[in-house]
Coordinates of C-alpha atoms and ligand atoms in Angstrom, one line a residue:
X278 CA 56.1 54.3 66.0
X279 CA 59.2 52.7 64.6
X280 CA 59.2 49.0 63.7
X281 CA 60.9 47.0 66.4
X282 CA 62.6 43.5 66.6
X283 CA 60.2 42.5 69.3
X284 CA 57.1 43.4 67.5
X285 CA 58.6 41.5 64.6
X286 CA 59.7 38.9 66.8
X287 CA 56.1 38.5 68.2
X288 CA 54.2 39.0 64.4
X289 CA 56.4 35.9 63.3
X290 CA 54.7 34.2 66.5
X291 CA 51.6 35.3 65.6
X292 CA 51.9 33.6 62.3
X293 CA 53.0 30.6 63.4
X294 CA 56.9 30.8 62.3
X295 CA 59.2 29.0 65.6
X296 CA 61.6 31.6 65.7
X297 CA 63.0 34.8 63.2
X298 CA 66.0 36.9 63.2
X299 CA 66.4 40.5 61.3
X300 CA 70.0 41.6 59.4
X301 CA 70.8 44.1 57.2
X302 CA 71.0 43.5 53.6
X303 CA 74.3 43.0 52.9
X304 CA 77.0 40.1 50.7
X305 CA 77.0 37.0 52.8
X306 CA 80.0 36.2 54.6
X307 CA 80.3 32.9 52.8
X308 CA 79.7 34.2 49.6
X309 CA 83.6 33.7 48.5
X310 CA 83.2 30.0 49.7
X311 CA 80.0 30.1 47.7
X312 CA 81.6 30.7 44.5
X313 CA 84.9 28.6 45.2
X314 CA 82.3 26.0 45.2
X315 CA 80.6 26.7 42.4
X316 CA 83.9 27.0 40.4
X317 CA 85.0 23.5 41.5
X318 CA 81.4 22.0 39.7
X319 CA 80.6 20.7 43.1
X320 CA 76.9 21.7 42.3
X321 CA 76.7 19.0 39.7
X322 CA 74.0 19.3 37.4
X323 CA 72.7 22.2 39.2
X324 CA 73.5 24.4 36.3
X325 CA 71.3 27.1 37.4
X326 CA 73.6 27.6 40.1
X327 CA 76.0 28.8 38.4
X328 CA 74.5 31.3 36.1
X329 CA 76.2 34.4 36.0
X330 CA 72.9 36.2 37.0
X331 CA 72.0 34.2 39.8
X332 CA 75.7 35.0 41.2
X333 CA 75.2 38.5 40.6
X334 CA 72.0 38.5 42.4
X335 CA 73.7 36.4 45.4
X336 CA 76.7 39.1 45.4
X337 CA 74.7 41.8 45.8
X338 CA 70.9 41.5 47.0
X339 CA 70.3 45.0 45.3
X340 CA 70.3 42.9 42.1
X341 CA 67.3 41.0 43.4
X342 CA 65.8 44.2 44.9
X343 CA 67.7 47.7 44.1
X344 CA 66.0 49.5 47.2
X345 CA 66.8 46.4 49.8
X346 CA 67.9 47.2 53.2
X347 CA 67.1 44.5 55.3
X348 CA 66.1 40.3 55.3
X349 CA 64.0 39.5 58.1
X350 CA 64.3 35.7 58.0
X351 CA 61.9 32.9 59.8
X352 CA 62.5 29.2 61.0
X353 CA 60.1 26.8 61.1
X354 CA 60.2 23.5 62.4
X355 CA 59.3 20.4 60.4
X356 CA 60.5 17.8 63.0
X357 CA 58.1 14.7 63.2
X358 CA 58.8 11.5 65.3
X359 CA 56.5 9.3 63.2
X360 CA 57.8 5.7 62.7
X361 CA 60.9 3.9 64.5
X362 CA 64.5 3.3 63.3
X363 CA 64.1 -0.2 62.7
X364 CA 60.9 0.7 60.3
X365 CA 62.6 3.6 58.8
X366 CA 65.8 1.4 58.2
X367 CA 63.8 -1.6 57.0
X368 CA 65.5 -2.5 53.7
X369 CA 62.5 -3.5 52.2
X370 CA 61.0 0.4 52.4
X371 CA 62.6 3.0 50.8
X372 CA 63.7 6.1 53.3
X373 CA 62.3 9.4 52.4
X374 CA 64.4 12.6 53.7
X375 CA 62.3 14.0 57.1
X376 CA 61.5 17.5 55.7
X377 CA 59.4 15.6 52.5
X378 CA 57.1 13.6 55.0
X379 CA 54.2 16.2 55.1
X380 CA 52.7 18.8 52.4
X381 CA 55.3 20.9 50.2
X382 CA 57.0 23.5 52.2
X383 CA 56.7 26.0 49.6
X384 CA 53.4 27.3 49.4
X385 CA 53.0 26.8 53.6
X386 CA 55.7 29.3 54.2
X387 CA 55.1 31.5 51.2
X388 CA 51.3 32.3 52.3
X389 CA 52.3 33.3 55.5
X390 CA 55.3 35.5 54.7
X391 CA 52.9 37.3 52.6
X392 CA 51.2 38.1 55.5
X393 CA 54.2 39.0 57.1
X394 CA 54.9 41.4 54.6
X395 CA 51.4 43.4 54.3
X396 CA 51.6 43.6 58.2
X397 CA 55.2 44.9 57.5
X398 CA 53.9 47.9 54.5
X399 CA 50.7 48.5 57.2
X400 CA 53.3 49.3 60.1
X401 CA 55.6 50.8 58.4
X402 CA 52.8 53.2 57.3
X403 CA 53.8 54.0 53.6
X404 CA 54.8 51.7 50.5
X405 CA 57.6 49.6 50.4
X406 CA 59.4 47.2 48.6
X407 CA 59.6 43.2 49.2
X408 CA 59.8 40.4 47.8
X409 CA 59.6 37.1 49.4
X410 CA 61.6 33.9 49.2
X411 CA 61.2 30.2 50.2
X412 CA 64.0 28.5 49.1
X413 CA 63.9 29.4 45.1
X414 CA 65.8 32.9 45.3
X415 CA 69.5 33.1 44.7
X416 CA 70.1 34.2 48.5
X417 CA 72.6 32.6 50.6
X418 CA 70.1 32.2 53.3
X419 CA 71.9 29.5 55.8
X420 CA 74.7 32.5 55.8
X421 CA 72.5 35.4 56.1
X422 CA 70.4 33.7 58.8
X423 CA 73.5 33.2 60.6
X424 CA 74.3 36.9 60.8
X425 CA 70.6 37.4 61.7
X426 CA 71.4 35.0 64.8
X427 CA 69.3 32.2 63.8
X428 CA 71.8 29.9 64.1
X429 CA 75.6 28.4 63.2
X430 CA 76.5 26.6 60.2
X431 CA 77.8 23.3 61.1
X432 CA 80.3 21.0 59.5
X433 CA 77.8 19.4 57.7
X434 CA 76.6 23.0 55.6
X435 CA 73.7 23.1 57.5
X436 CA 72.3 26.0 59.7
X437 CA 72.1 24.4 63.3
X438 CA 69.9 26.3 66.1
X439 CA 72.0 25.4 69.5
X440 CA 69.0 24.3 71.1
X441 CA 66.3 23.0 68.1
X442 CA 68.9 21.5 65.8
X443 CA 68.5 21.6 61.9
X444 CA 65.5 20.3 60.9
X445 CA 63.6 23.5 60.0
X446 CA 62.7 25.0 57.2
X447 CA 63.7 28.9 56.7
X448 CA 61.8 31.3 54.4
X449 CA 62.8 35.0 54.1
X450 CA 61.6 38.6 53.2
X451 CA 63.9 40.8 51.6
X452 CA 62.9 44.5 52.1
X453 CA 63.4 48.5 51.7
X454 CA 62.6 49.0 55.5
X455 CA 65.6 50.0 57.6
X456 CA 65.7 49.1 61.3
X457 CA 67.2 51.2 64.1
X458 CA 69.0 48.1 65.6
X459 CA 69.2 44.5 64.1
X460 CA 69.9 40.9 65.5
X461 CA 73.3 39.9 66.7
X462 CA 75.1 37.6 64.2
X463 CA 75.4 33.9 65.7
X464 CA 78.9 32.8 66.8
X465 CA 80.4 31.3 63.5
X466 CA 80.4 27.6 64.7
X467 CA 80.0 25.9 67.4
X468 CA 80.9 22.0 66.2
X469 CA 84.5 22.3 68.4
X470 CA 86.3 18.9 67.5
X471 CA 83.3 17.2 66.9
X472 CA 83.4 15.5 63.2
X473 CA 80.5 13.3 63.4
X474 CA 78.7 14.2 60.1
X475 CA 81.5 14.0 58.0
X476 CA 82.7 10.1 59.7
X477 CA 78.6 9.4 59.2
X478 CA 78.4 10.0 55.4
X479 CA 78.1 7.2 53.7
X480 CA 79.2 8.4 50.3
X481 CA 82.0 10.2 51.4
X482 CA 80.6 13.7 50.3
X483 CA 82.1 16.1 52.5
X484 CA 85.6 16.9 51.2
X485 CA 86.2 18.9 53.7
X486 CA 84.5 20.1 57.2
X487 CA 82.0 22.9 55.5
X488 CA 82.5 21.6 52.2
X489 CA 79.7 19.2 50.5
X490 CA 80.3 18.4 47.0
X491 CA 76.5 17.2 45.9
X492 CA 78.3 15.3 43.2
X493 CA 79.0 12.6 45.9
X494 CA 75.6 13.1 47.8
X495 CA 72.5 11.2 48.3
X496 CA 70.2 14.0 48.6
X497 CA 71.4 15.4 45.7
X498 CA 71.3 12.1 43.4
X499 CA 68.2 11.4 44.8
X500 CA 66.4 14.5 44.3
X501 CA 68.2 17.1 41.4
X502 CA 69.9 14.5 39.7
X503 CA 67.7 13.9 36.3
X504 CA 69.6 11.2 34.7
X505 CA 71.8 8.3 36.0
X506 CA 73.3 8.1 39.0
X507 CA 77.0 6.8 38.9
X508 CA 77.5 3.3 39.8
X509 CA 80.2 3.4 41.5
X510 CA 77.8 5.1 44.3
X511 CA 74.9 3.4 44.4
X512 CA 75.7 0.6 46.6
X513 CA 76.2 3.4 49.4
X514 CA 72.6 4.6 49.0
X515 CA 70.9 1.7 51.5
X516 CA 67.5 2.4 51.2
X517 CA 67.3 5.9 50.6
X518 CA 65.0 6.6 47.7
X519 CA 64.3 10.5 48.1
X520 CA 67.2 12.5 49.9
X521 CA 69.6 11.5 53.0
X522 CA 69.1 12.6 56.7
X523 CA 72.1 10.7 57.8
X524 CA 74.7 13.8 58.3
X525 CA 71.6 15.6 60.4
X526 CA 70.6 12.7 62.6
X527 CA 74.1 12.0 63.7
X528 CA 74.7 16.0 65.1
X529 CA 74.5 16.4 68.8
X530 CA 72.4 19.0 68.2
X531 CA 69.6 17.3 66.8
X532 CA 68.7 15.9 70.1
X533 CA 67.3 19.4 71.0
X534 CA 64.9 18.9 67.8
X535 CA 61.5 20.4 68.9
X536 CA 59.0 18.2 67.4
X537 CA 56.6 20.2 64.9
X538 CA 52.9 21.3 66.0
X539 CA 52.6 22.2 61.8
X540 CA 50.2 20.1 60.9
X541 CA 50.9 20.5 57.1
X542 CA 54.2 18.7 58.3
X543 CA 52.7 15.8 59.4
X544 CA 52.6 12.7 57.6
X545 CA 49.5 11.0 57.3
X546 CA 50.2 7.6 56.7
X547 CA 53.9 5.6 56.5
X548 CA 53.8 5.6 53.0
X549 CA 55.0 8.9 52.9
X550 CA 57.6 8.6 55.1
X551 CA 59.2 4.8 54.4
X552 CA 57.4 3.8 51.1
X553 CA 57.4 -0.5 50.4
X554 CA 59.9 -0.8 47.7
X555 CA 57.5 -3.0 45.6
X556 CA 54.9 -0.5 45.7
X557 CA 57.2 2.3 44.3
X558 CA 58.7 -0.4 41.7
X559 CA 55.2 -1.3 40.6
X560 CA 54.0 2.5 40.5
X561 CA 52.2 4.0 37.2
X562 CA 51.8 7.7 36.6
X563 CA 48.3 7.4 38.7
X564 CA 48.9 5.3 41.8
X565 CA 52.7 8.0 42.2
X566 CA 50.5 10.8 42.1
X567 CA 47.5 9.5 44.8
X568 CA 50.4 8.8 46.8
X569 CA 52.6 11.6 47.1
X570 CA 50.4 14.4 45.5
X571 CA 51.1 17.7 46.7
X572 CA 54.0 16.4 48.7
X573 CA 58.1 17.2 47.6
X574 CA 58.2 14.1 46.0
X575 CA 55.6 15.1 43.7
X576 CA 58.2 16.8 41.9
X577 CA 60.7 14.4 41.1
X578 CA 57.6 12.4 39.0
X579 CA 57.7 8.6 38.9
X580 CA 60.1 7.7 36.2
X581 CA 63.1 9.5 38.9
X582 CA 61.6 8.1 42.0
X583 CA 61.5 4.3 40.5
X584 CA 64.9 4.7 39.7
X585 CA 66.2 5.8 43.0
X586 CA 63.5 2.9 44.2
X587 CA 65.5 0.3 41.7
X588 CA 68.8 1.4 43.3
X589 CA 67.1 0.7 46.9
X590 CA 66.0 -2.9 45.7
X591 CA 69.7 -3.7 44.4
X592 CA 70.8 -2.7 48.1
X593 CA 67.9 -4.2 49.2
X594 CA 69.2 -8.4 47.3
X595 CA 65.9 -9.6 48.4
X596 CA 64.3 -12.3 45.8
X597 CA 61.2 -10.6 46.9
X598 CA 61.8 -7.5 44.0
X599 CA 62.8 -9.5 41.4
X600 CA 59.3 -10.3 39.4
X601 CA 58.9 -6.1 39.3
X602 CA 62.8 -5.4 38.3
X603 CA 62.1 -8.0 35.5
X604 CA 59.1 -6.5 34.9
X605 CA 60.6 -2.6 34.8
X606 CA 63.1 -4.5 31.9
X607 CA 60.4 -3.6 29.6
X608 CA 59.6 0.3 31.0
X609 CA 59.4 3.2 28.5
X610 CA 61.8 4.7 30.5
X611 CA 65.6 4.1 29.4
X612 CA 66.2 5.5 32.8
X613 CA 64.0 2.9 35.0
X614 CA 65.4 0.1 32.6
X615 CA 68.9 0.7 33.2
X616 CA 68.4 0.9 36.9
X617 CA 66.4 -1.9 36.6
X618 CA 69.2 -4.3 35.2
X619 CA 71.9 -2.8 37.6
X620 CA 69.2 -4.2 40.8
X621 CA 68.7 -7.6 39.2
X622 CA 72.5 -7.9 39.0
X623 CA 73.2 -7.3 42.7
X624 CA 69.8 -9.4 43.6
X625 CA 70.2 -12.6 41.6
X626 CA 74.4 -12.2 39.9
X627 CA 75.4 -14.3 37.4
X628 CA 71.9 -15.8 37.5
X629 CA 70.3 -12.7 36.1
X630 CA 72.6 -13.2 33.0
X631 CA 69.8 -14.3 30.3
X632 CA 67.4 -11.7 31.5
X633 CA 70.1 -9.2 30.7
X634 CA 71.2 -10.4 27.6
X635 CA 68.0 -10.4 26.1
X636 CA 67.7 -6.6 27.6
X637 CA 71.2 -6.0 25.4
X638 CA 69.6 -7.4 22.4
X639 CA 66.8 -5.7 22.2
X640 CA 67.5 -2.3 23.7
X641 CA 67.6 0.4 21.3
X642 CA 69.2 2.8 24.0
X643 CA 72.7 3.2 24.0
X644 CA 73.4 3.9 27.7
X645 CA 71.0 0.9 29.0
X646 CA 73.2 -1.6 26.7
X647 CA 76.9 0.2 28.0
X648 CA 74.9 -0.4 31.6
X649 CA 74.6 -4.2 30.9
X650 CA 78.0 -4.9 29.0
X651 CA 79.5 -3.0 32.3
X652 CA 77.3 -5.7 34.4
X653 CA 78.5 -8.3 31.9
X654 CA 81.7 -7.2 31.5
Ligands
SF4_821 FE1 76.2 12.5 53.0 FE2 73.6 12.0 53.2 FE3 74.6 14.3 54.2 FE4 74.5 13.9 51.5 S1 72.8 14.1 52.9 S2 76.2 14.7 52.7 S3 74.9 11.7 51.4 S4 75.1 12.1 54.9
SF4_822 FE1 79.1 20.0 63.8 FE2 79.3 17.6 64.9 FE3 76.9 18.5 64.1 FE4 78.7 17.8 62.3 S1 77.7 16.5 63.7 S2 77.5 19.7 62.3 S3 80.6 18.4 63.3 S4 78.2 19.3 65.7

């Protein structure tokens, strides 16, 4: 018997996916806005992006998978409602982004779209080829689950459910089968003359409606940036410490957010979900591992995440942090230093002048001594 969207529909049920749509494999519509993009550098330091085979592979899935046919794509909700605003805002914790709260994503959708697969070779009743992607192949897959009907893609880039929002995570299959029918494609966008996420931003990051250049985001900054982030931004950050929700929560959609039964989603305690500052600033190697091990955060290791946690303190002005900024003068990290001195400066101005000279004199690191004659200066 032939493969049919409903049984598919009811096999991603089965494994616990919220919703799925099928398309045929071929170049996403967006692809020519894709590499626009990437010829204007607005994936920063995201060189990877731009490697000529990766665009090869996103032009033409058949690079990826020479016998592919089809993506059947999945959604799965990561939604939690676990502390209030005023918590989550609280400028003495640093924010982390909502899809990080719980266990890493990867390896919770990967297992099961394995399964997905080997029930797809058993029904299909002969040997096929697949090859399965969370997130790390160079697929368009906000675009191609749009043409599966999964979804438009909203002003702010993101792929928006009309009644669940964004905040879901979307794994994919990419396979020889062909189907005898395949899922509508959504309606291209369904914002109208709405512009909230691109008024909500606050480092100005959208340069146009469908357009974020990471260069100017906090999610980006936060998470793939591996050296310093540019001053000139940092005082927009608030108390974001490990990517932005802000251009999410503001969408009219998001009210429709379905909260997530996932368990693996589910934070466990606040720490991983609004952090105290001090405790990041006064991490070691051990206690950043106990507390986000396993987590998205994990990757990003300490030295990255006190950074981001030193730009949250110099938001932050509170005398409170200045002991451990004083105390992360003296880190191994050039990184954590140079953050370090930029937070002291907001916190305690011209009164952190000493501290920073003495930092100038002794610092063998260029760019932490042009980060304190700038302070200086
Ligand atoms: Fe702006 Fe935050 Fe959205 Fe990035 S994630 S575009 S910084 S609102
Ligand atoms: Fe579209 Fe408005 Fe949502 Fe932005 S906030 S994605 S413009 S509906």
């Amino acid at each position: 018997m032939p493969l049919t969207l409903t049984a598919i529909r009811r096999r991603a049920q089965d494994l616990g996916f919220n919703f799925c749509g099928v398309t045929p494999a071929e170049p996403s519509p967006t692809l020519a806005a894709y590499l626009r993009w990437i010829q204007q550098g607005m994936q920063g330091d995201m060189r990877y992006m731009a490697r000529t085979d990766r665009v090869r592979r996103r032009r033409d899935l058949r690079e990826i998978l020479p016998k592919a046919k089809s993506l059947i794509l999945v959604g799965l909700d990561y939604y939690a409602r676990y502390a209030e605003d005023e918590v989550l805002e609280d400028p003495a914790r640093g924010r982390i982004a909502a899809y990080a709260w719980g266990l890493d994503y990867h390896r919770v959708l990967e297992l099961r779209l394995e399964q997905f697969a080997e029930w797809l070779a058993e029904e299909a009743g002969r040997e096929i080829a697949q090859k399965v992607y969370v997130d790390t192949g160079a697929i368009l897959e906000r675009s191609h689950a749009q043409q599966a009907g999964m979804g438009f893609i909203g002003k702010n880039t993101m792929l928006i459910h009309p009644r669940r929002g964004s905040y879901f995570f979307i794994g994919e299959i990419l396979s020889s089968l062909e189907f005898d029918d395949y899922d509508e494609p959504h309606r291209e966008s369904m914002c109208g003359t709405c512009t909230r996420c691109l008024g909500a931003c606050p480092t100005d990051a959208f340069p146009a409606p469908f357009v974020l250049d990471s260069r100017l985001c906090i999610s980006y900054h936060t998470i793939e940036n591996k050296g310093w982030i540019d001053r000139d931004l940092r005082g927009q950050f608030g108390n974001w410490i490990f990517g932005c929700d802000i251009c999410q929560d503001v969408c009219p959609f998001q009210r429709f957010a379905e909260e997530t039964d996932e368990v693996a989603f589910l934070p466990f305690d606040l720490d991983r979900v609004a952090p105290k500052l001090t405790d990041i600033l006064m991490s070691n190697d051990d206690t950043f591992r106990a507390m986000f091990r396993r987590t998205p955060v994990e990757r990003i290791k300490r030295e990255r995440l006190v950074r981001n946690a030193c730009v949250a303190a110099g938001n932050w002005r509170n005398e409170v942090a200045i002991p451990h900024l004083i105390q992360l003068l003296y880190d191994e990290s050039a990184l954590v230093r140079g953050h370090a001195a930029w937070a002291l400066w907001r916190t305690m101005e011209l009164d952190s002048a000493k501290l920073l000279t003495d930092l100038h004199r002794r610092e063998d690191d260029a760019r932490v001594r042009g980060e304190v004659e700038a302070l200086l200066g």
